[in-house]
Coordinates of C-alpha atoms in Angstrom, one line a residue:
M1 CA 70.4 143.2 -119.2
Q2 CA 73.1 140.6 -118.5
N3 CA 70.8 138.9 -115.9
E4 CA 68.0 138.9 -118.5
N5 CA 70.1 137.3 -121.1
L6 CA 71.3 134.7 -118.6
L7 CA 67.7 133.9 -117.7
Q8 CA 66.7 133.5 -121.3
S9 CA 69.7 131.2 -121.9
T10 CA 68.6 129.1 -119.0
F11 CA 65.1 128.8 -120.3
L12 CA 66.4 127.9 -123.8
L13 CA 68.6 125.2 -122.3
I14 CA 65.8 123.6 -120.4
Y15 CA 63.6 123.8 -123.5
W16 CA 66.1 122.2 -125.8
K17 CA 66.8 119.4 -123.2
E18 CA 63.0 118.7 -123.1
I19 CA 62.9 118.6 -126.9
K20 CA 66.0 116.5 -127.3
Y21 CA 64.8 113.8 -124.9
M22 CA 61.7 112.1 -126.4
S23 CA 60.7 109.0 -124.4
K24 CA 60.5 105.8 -126.5
T25 CA 58.3 104.1 -123.8
K26 CA 55.5 102.2 -125.6
W27 CA 52.7 103.5 -123.3
D28 CA 50.2 102.5 -125.9
K29 CA 51.0 98.9 -124.8
I30 CA 49.5 99.7 -121.4
V31 CA 45.8 98.9 -121.4
S32 CA 42.8 99.2 -119.1
G33 CA 39.1 98.7 -119.0
N34 CA 37.5 96.5 -121.7
D35 CA 40.8 96.2 -123.5
L36 CA 42.4 94.8 -120.3
N37 CA 39.6 92.3 -120.0
K38 CA 40.2 91.1 -123.6
I39 CA 43.9 90.6 -123.0
K40 CA 43.1 88.7 -119.8
R41 CA 41.2 86.1 -121.8
K42 CA 44.2 85.6 -124.1
R43 CA 46.6 85.5 -121.2
S44 CA 44.5 82.9 -119.4
K45 CA 44.9 80.3 -122.2
D46 CA 47.9 78.0 -122.4
F47 CA 48.0 78.3 -126.2
I48 CA 48.1 81.1 -128.9
T49 CA 45.9 81.3 -131.9
K50 CA 45.9 83.1 -135.2
K51 CA 44.2 83.1 -138.6
E52 CA 46.3 82.2 -141.6
R53 CA 45.9 81.3 -145.3
R54 CA 45.2 77.6 -145.7
I55 CA 47.9 77.2 -148.4
A56 CA 50.5 78.0 -145.8
L57 CA 49.2 75.3 -143.3
P58 CA 52.0 72.8 -144.0
D59 CA 54.7 75.3 -143.1
F60 CA 52.9 76.2 -139.9
E61 CA 52.5 72.5 -139.0
E62 CA 56.3 72.1 -139.3
E63 CA 56.7 74.9 -136.7
G64 CA 54.4 73.1 -134.3
W65 CA 51.1 74.8 -135.1
I66 CA 47.9 72.6 -135.5
E67 CA 44.6 73.4 -137.2
Y68 CA 41.8 74.0 -134.7
R69 CA 39.1 75.7 -136.8
S70 CA 37.8 76.5 -140.3
Y71 CA 36.2 79.6 -141.7
K72 CA 33.4 80.2 -144.2
D73 CA 36.1 81.4 -146.6
S74 CA 37.9 78.1 -147.1
K75 CA 41.1 80.0 -148.1
F76 CA 41.7 80.7 -144.4
V77 CA 42.3 78.4 -141.4
G78 CA 42.6 78.9 -137.7
V79 CA 45.8 77.5 -136.1
K80 CA 47.0 77.2 -132.6
K81 CA 50.2 76.3 -130.7
S82 CA 51.1 75.8 -127.1
K83 CA 52.8 78.7 -125.4
K84 CA 56.4 78.3 -124.3
F85 CA 57.1 77.7 -120.7
D86 CA 58.5 81.2 -120.1
E87 CA 55.5 82.8 -121.6
L88 CA 53.2 80.6 -119.5
F89 CA 55.1 81.7 -116.4
E90 CA 54.7 85.4 -117.3
D91 CA 51.0 85.0 -118.1
K92 CA 50.4 83.2 -114.8
I93 CA 51.8 86.1 -112.8
W94 CA 50.0 88.6 -115.0
V95 CA 46.6 86.9 -114.5
I96 CA 47.2 86.8 -110.7
L97 CA 47.7 90.6 -110.6
Y98 CA 44.7 91.1 -112.9
N99 CA 42.5 89.1 -110.6
M100 CA 43.8 91.2 -107.7
G101 CA 42.4 94.3 -109.3
F102 CA 45.3 96.1 -111.0
K103 CA 43.8 98.4 -113.5
H104 CA 46.6 99.2 -115.9
M105 CA 48.8 96.4 -117.4
N106 CA 51.0 95.6 -120.4
S107 CA 49.1 94.0 -123.2
D108 CA 51.9 91.7 -124.4
R109 CA 55.6 90.9 -124.2
N110 CA 56.6 93.9 -126.5
F111 CA 56.3 96.6 -123.8
C112 CA 59.5 98.6 -123.6
M113 CA 60.5 101.5 -121.4
S114 CA 63.0 104.3 -121.7
Y115 CA 65.3 104.6 -118.7
D116 CA 68.4 106.5 -119.7
P117 CA 67.9 110.3 -119.6
K118 CA 70.9 110.8 -121.8
N119 CA 69.7 108.5 -124.6
E120 CA 66.0 107.9 -125.2
N121 CA 66.8 105.2 -127.7
I122 CA 68.1 102.9 -124.9
T123 CA 65.0 100.9 -123.7
Q124 CA 64.3 97.9 -121.6
Q125 CA 61.7 95.2 -122.4
I126 CA 59.4 94.8 -119.3
D127 CA 57.9 91.4 -118.7
I128 CA 55.0 92.6 -116.4
F129 CA 53.8 96.1 -115.7
A130 CA 50.9 96.5 -113.3
A131 CA 49.4 99.7 -111.8
D132 CA 46.5 100.6 -109.6
D133 CA 45.5 103.9 -107.9
E134 CA 48.3 103.8 -105.4
T135 CA 51.1 101.5 -106.7
V136 CA 53.1 100.3 -109.7
L137 CA 54.8 96.9 -110.0
I138 CA 57.6 96.0 -112.4
I139 CA 58.3 92.3 -112.6
E140 CA 61.3 90.6 -114.3
C141 CA 60.6 86.9 -114.9
K142 CA 63.0 84.0 -115.2
A143 CA 61.7 80.5 -115.9
S144 CA 63.1 77.0 -116.5
E145 CA 61.4 73.9 -117.7
S146 CA 63.0 71.8 -115.0
L147 CA 64.6 72.4 -111.6
K148 CA 68.0 73.9 -111.7
D149 CA 70.4 76.2 -109.9
G150 CA 70.0 79.9 -110.7
V151 CA 72.9 82.3 -110.8
F152 CA 71.8 85.7 -112.0
K153 CA 74.6 88.0 -110.8
K154 CA 75.0 90.0 -114.0
Q155 CA 71.3 90.1 -114.8
I156 CA 70.4 91.4 -111.3
E157 CA 73.1 94.0 -111.5
A158 CA 71.8 95.2 -114.9
F159 CA 68.2 95.2 -113.6
Y160 CA 69.3 97.3 -110.6
A161 CA 71.1 99.8 -112.8
Q162 CA 67.9 100.5 -114.7
I163 CA 65.7 101.0 -111.6
G164 CA 66.3 104.7 -111.1
G165 CA 65.6 105.6 -114.7
L166 CA 62.5 103.4 -114.9
R167 CA 61.1 104.8 -111.7
K168 CA 61.4 108.4 -113.0
E169 CA 59.8 107.3 -116.3
I170 CA 56.9 105.6 -114.5
R171 CA 56.2 108.7 -112.3
Q172 CA 55.9 110.9 -115.4
H173 CA 52.7 108.9 -116.4
F174 CA 51.7 107.5 -113.0
P175 CA 52.5 110.2 -110.5
K176 CA 52.3 109.8 -106.7
R177 CA 52.4 106.0 -106.9
K178 CA 54.6 103.8 -104.9
V179 CA 56.9 101.7 -107.2
K180 CA 58.2 98.3 -106.5
F181 CA 60.5 96.1 -108.5
I182 CA 60.2 92.3 -108.3
W183 CA 62.4 89.4 -109.4
A184 CA 60.3 86.3 -110.1
T185 CA 61.6 82.8 -110.9
Q186 CA 60.1 79.4 -111.7
N187 CA 62.0 76.2 -111.1
Y188 CA 65.2 78.0 -110.1
S189 CA 67.1 77.6 -106.8
M190 CA 68.5 81.0 -106.2
S191 CA 72.0 81.5 -104.9
K192 CA 72.5 83.0 -101.5
P193 CA 74.6 85.9 -102.9
D194 CA 71.9 86.8 -105.4
L195 CA 69.2 86.7 -102.8
A196 CA 71.4 88.9 -100.6
K197 CA 71.8 91.4 -103.4
L198 CA 68.1 91.5 -104.1
K199 CA 67.4 92.3 -100.4
E200 CA 70.2 94.9 -100.2
W201 CA 68.8 96.7 -103.3
D202 CA 65.2 96.4 -102.1
I203 CA 64.1 94.2 -105.0
A204 CA 61.4 91.8 -103.9
Y205 CA 61.9 88.1 -104.7
F206 CA 59.1 85.8 -105.7
G207 CA 60.0 82.1 -106.0
D208 CA 57.7 79.1 -106.5
S209 CA 56.4 79.3 -102.9
E210 CA 55.4 83.0 -103.1
I211 CA 53.8 82.6 -106.5
G212 CA 52.0 79.5 -105.4
Y213 CA 50.7 81.3 -102.3
Y214 CA 49.3 84.3 -104.2
S215 CA 47.9 82.1 -106.9
E216 CA 46.0 80.1 -104.2
L217 CA 45.1 83.2 -102.3
V218 CA 43.5 85.0 -105.2
K219 CA 41.4 82.0 -106.0
H220 CA 39.8 82.3 -102.6
L221 CA 39.9 86.0 -101.9
G222 CA 39.7 87.5 -105.4
S223 CA 40.8 91.2 -105.4
A224 CA 41.1 91.2 -101.6
A225 CA 44.3 89.2 -102.0
K226 CA 45.9 92.4 -103.1
Y227 CA 46.0 93.7 -99.6
Q228 CA 48.2 90.8 -98.6
L229 CA 50.5 91.4 -101.5
L230 CA 50.8 95.2 -100.8
G231 CA 51.3 94.4 -97.2
N232 CA 54.4 92.3 -98.0
L233 CA 55.8 94.6 -100.7
F234 CA 55.3 97.9 -98.9
A235 CA 55.4 96.8 -95.2
N236 CA 55.8 99.9 -92.9
Q237 CA 55.6 102.3 -95.8
K238 CA 53.1 105.2 -95.5
I239 CA 49.7 104.9 -97.1
N240 CA 48.9 108.2 -98.8
K241 CA 45.8 110.3 -98.0
M242 CA 44.7 108.1 -95.1
D243 CA 42.9 109.8 -92.3
N244 CA 44.1 107.8 -89.3
R245 CA 42.1 109.5 -86.5
I246 CA 39.7 107.2 -84.7
P247 CA 37.4 107.9 -81.7
A248 CA 38.3 105.2 -79.3
I249 CA 38.2 103.9 -75.7
R250 CA 41.4 102.8 -74.0
G251 CA 41.4 100.1 -71.4
K252 CA 43.2 97.3 -69.7
M253 CA 42.5 93.6 -70.2
G254 CA 44.6 90.6 -69.2
G255 CA 47.6 92.8 -68.4
H256 CA 47.5 94.4 -71.9
T257 CA 46.4 97.8 -73.1
Y258 CA 43.7 97.7 -75.7
Y259 CA 41.7 100.1 -77.7
S260 CA 38.1 99.7 -78.8
F261 CA 36.8 101.6 -81.8
S262 CA 34.8 101.5 -84.9
I263 CA 36.4 101.8 -88.4
E264 CA 35.5 101.7 -92.1
P265 CA 36.5 98.2 -93.5
E266 CA 38.4 99.9 -96.3
K267 CA 40.8 101.5 -93.9
L268 CA 41.4 98.3 -91.9
L269 CA 41.9 96.3 -95.1
K270 CA 44.7 98.6 -96.2
I271 CA 46.7 98.4 -92.9
G272 CA 45.7 94.8 -92.1
Y273 CA 47.6 91.6 -92.6
V274 CA 46.8 87.9 -91.9
L275 CA 49.6 85.5 -90.9
H276 CA 48.6 82.6 -93.1
R277 CA 50.4 79.3 -92.7
S278 CA 52.3 79.1 -95.9
D279 CA 55.9 78.6 -97.1
A280 CA 55.7 82.1 -98.5
N281 CA 55.4 83.5 -94.9
S282 CA 58.1 81.3 -93.5
D283 CA 60.2 84.3 -92.6
M284 CA 57.4 85.5 -90.4
M285 CA 57.1 82.3 -88.3
P286 CA 55.2 81.5 -86.2
T287 CA 52.1 81.9 -88.4
Y288 CA 48.7 80.6 -87.3
Q289 CA 45.8 81.4 -89.8
R290 CA 44.5 79.2 -92.6
I291 CA 43.6 80.7 -96.0
I292 CA 39.9 81.6 -96.2
K293 CA 37.7 79.2 -98.2
K294 CA 36.2 80.8 -101.3
S295 CA 32.7 79.5 -100.7
R296 CA 32.6 80.9 -97.2
L297 CA 33.9 84.3 -98.3
A298 CA 31.2 84.4 -101.0
S299 CA 28.5 83.7 -98.5
V300 CA 29.8 86.4 -96.2
R301 CA 29.9 88.9 -99.1
K302 CA 26.3 88.0 -100.0
F303 CA 25.2 88.4 -96.4
I304 CA 26.7 91.9 -96.4
D305 CA 25.7 93.2 -99.8
D306 CA 22.5 91.3 -100.7
D307 CA 21.0 90.6 -97.3
K308 CA 22.2 93.9 -95.8
G309 CA 23.6 91.9 -92.9
Y310 CA 26.1 92.9 -90.3
F311 CA 28.4 91.5 -87.7
P312 CA 28.2 93.2 -84.3
N313 CA 31.1 91.2 -82.7
S314 CA 34.5 92.8 -82.8
I315 CA 37.4 92.0 -85.0
I316 CA 40.6 91.4 -82.9
I317 CA 43.8 92.8 -84.1
S318 CA 47.4 93.6 -82.9
I319 CA 48.8 96.9 -84.0
D320 CA 52.5 96.6 -84.8
T321 CA 54.3 99.9 -84.2
N322 CA 57.9 100.9 -83.4
R323 CA 56.7 103.7 -81.2
P324 CA 53.8 104.0 -78.7
L325 CA 50.5 104.7 -80.2
V326 CA 49.4 108.3 -79.9
F327 CA 46.1 108.7 -77.9
D328 CA 44.7 112.1 -77.2
K329 CA 42.5 112.0 -74.1
S330 CA 39.2 113.7 -74.4
D331 CA 38.4 116.7 -72.1
K332 CA 35.3 114.9 -71.0
Q333 CA 35.8 111.7 -69.0
V334 CA 33.5 109.6 -66.8
D335 CA 34.5 110.0 -63.1
D336 CA 36.0 106.8 -61.5
A337 CA 35.8 105.0 -64.9
I338 CA 38.7 102.6 -65.6
A339 CA 38.4 103.2 -69.4
T340 CA 39.6 106.4 -71.0
L341 CA 37.9 108.3 -73.9
G342 CA 39.9 109.9 -76.6
I343 CA 41.2 110.0 -80.2
L344 CA 43.5 107.2 -81.4
Y345 CA 46.0 107.8 -84.2
L346 CA 46.5 104.6 -86.2
P347 CA 49.7 103.9 -88.0
Q348 CA 49.3 105.1 -91.6
K349 CA 51.3 102.1 -92.9
Y350 CA 50.8 98.9 -94.8
K351 CA 51.0 95.7 -92.7
S352 CA 50.7 97.5 -89.4
A353 CA 47.7 95.6 -88.0
Y354 CA 47.7 91.8 -87.7
I355 CA 44.2 90.3 -87.9
I356 CA 44.0 87.8 -85.0
D357 CA 40.3 87.0 -85.3
G358 CA 37.7 88.0 -87.9
Q359 CA 39.4 87.8 -91.3
H360 CA 36.2 86.4 -92.9
R361 CA 34.2 89.4 -91.6
L362 CA 36.8 91.8 -92.7
Y363 CA 37.6 90.4 -96.2
G364 CA 33.8 90.0 -96.8
Y365 CA 33.8 93.8 -97.2
S366 CA 36.4 93.8 -100.0
D367 CA 34.7 94.9 -103.2
S368 CA 31.5 95.6 -101.2
Q369 CA 29.4 98.7 -101.7
F370 CA 29.6 99.2 -98.0
A371 CA 33.4 99.1 -97.6
K372 CA 33.5 102.9 -97.2
T373 CA 30.1 103.6 -95.7
N374 CA 29.8 100.9 -93.0
S375 CA 31.9 100.7 -89.8
I376 CA 32.9 97.6 -88.0
P377 CA 33.8 97.2 -84.3
V378 CA 37.5 96.4 -83.5
V379 CA 39.4 95.6 -80.3
A380 CA 43.1 96.4 -80.9
F381 CA 46.0 95.4 -78.8
E382 CA 49.4 97.1 -79.0
N383 CA 52.5 95.1 -80.1
L384 CA 51.3 91.6 -79.0
E385 CA 54.1 89.1 -79.4
K386 CA 53.4 86.4 -82.0
E387 CA 53.2 83.7 -79.3
E388 CA 50.6 85.8 -77.5
Q389 CA 48.7 86.3 -80.7
I390 CA 48.6 82.5 -81.3
K391 CA 47.5 82.0 -77.7
L392 CA 44.7 84.5 -78.1
F393 CA 43.7 83.0 -81.4
M394 CA 43.5 79.5 -80.0
E395 CA 41.5 80.7 -76.9
I396 CA 39.0 82.5 -79.1
N397 CA 38.5 79.5 -81.4
E398 CA 38.6 76.8 -78.8
N399 CA 36.1 78.5 -76.5
Q400 CA 33.6 79.4 -79.2
K401 CA 30.8 76.8 -79.4
S402 CA 28.4 76.6 -82.3
V403 CA 24.7 76.8 -81.8
S404 CA 23.1 73.3 -81.8
K405 CA 20.8 72.4 -84.7
N406 CA 17.8 71.9 -82.3
L407 CA 18.3 75.3 -80.7
R408 CA 18.6 77.0 -84.2
N409 CA 15.3 75.4 -85.3
T410 CA 13.6 76.5 -82.1
L411 CA 14.9 80.1 -82.3
N412 CA 14.0 80.2 -86.0
A413 CA 10.5 79.1 -85.2
D414 CA 10.2 81.7 -82.5
T415 CA 11.3 84.6 -84.8
Q416 CA 8.9 83.5 -87.6
W417 CA 5.8 83.0 -85.3
N418 CA 4.4 86.4 -85.9
S419 CA 5.6 86.8 -89.5
P420 CA 3.1 88.6 -91.8
K421 CA 4.0 85.9 -94.4
E422 CA 1.8 82.8 -93.9
N423 CA 4.3 80.4 -95.4
E424 CA 6.9 81.6 -92.9
R425 CA 4.5 81.1 -89.9

């Protein structure tokens, strides 16, 4: 009887704790689908608009508003005003993440979250909230109109103190997601102690270089730019629910062990990373790849989706791993063959495969209907040094010769000679 009463008391205590704590997080401010698209159109503009009574126009003009439209009902007028620099900065990052394909985002600057389990009334305003199927990003933004030194010791300490509670609150509504907190600045030169604290507390830092890089990247890659972002934010962290077993051939070439296999583009996109030459990647020097041109990527995507095209040549990568790759030899082998058949276990981690050659072919599959159903050939080296990657990259690109125009015309004529279409013949 005593045990039964104790059990009932425990249940009642848990019950009352749950009743007592009522989260004040404004989850209704997180939008998706068509609502998200509408917010994007507002966030993309550098001004705000609203409809007001015409009689109040002089008062609004004193506050910096200007008339920009009229209505059938002359009692009303449309007014607009330029956004402040800090709002423009938040909107810039928000739109970058939207264009990367994040599906759930805050609608405005009034999104607040509970983070103190002892007092639900204590909330924190969140500048940017962005979530997809696997990750959630929380971004704190600091902007200045002109260049200045930034010392944020107290603000960073306060931000760090809230992280544990915010993470728990997030996982109540977005379970099984990886959560990352980001400190973003515009026109600030961060102090070394502040940067050291951000690194120590695993808070990512985005300055002008990083934001400029992702802004440029998303213009060219679209949603594929998200793979570069996640690679940086979650480097060496496990990718959930990824089957990493790949039938492969192991061999030797140029003194290096390599693996040849076929893989779905979606998998390689998740673990892949391209070392673009950018100030944002300065800590990973030396880097050697240029950002893909938007027009070329569009033509590759069209070739894959509309023309049902394919690329039989292999993508070249270097798998970055702290321990030797696991390779289970098959029971059946070819006698006297140098190559070995087996199953390769790829690292289930972000940013574990550097793309040396073939980024256009790989990124062409992002947002493609064939990203999961096609497979692409890959030659993978193990832990190639950066200098060796650059050497291989240069050798591949220097030794490749484009087909001459005359030969292209001749080959094209040969292939069309027996075409059933008269105009092609």
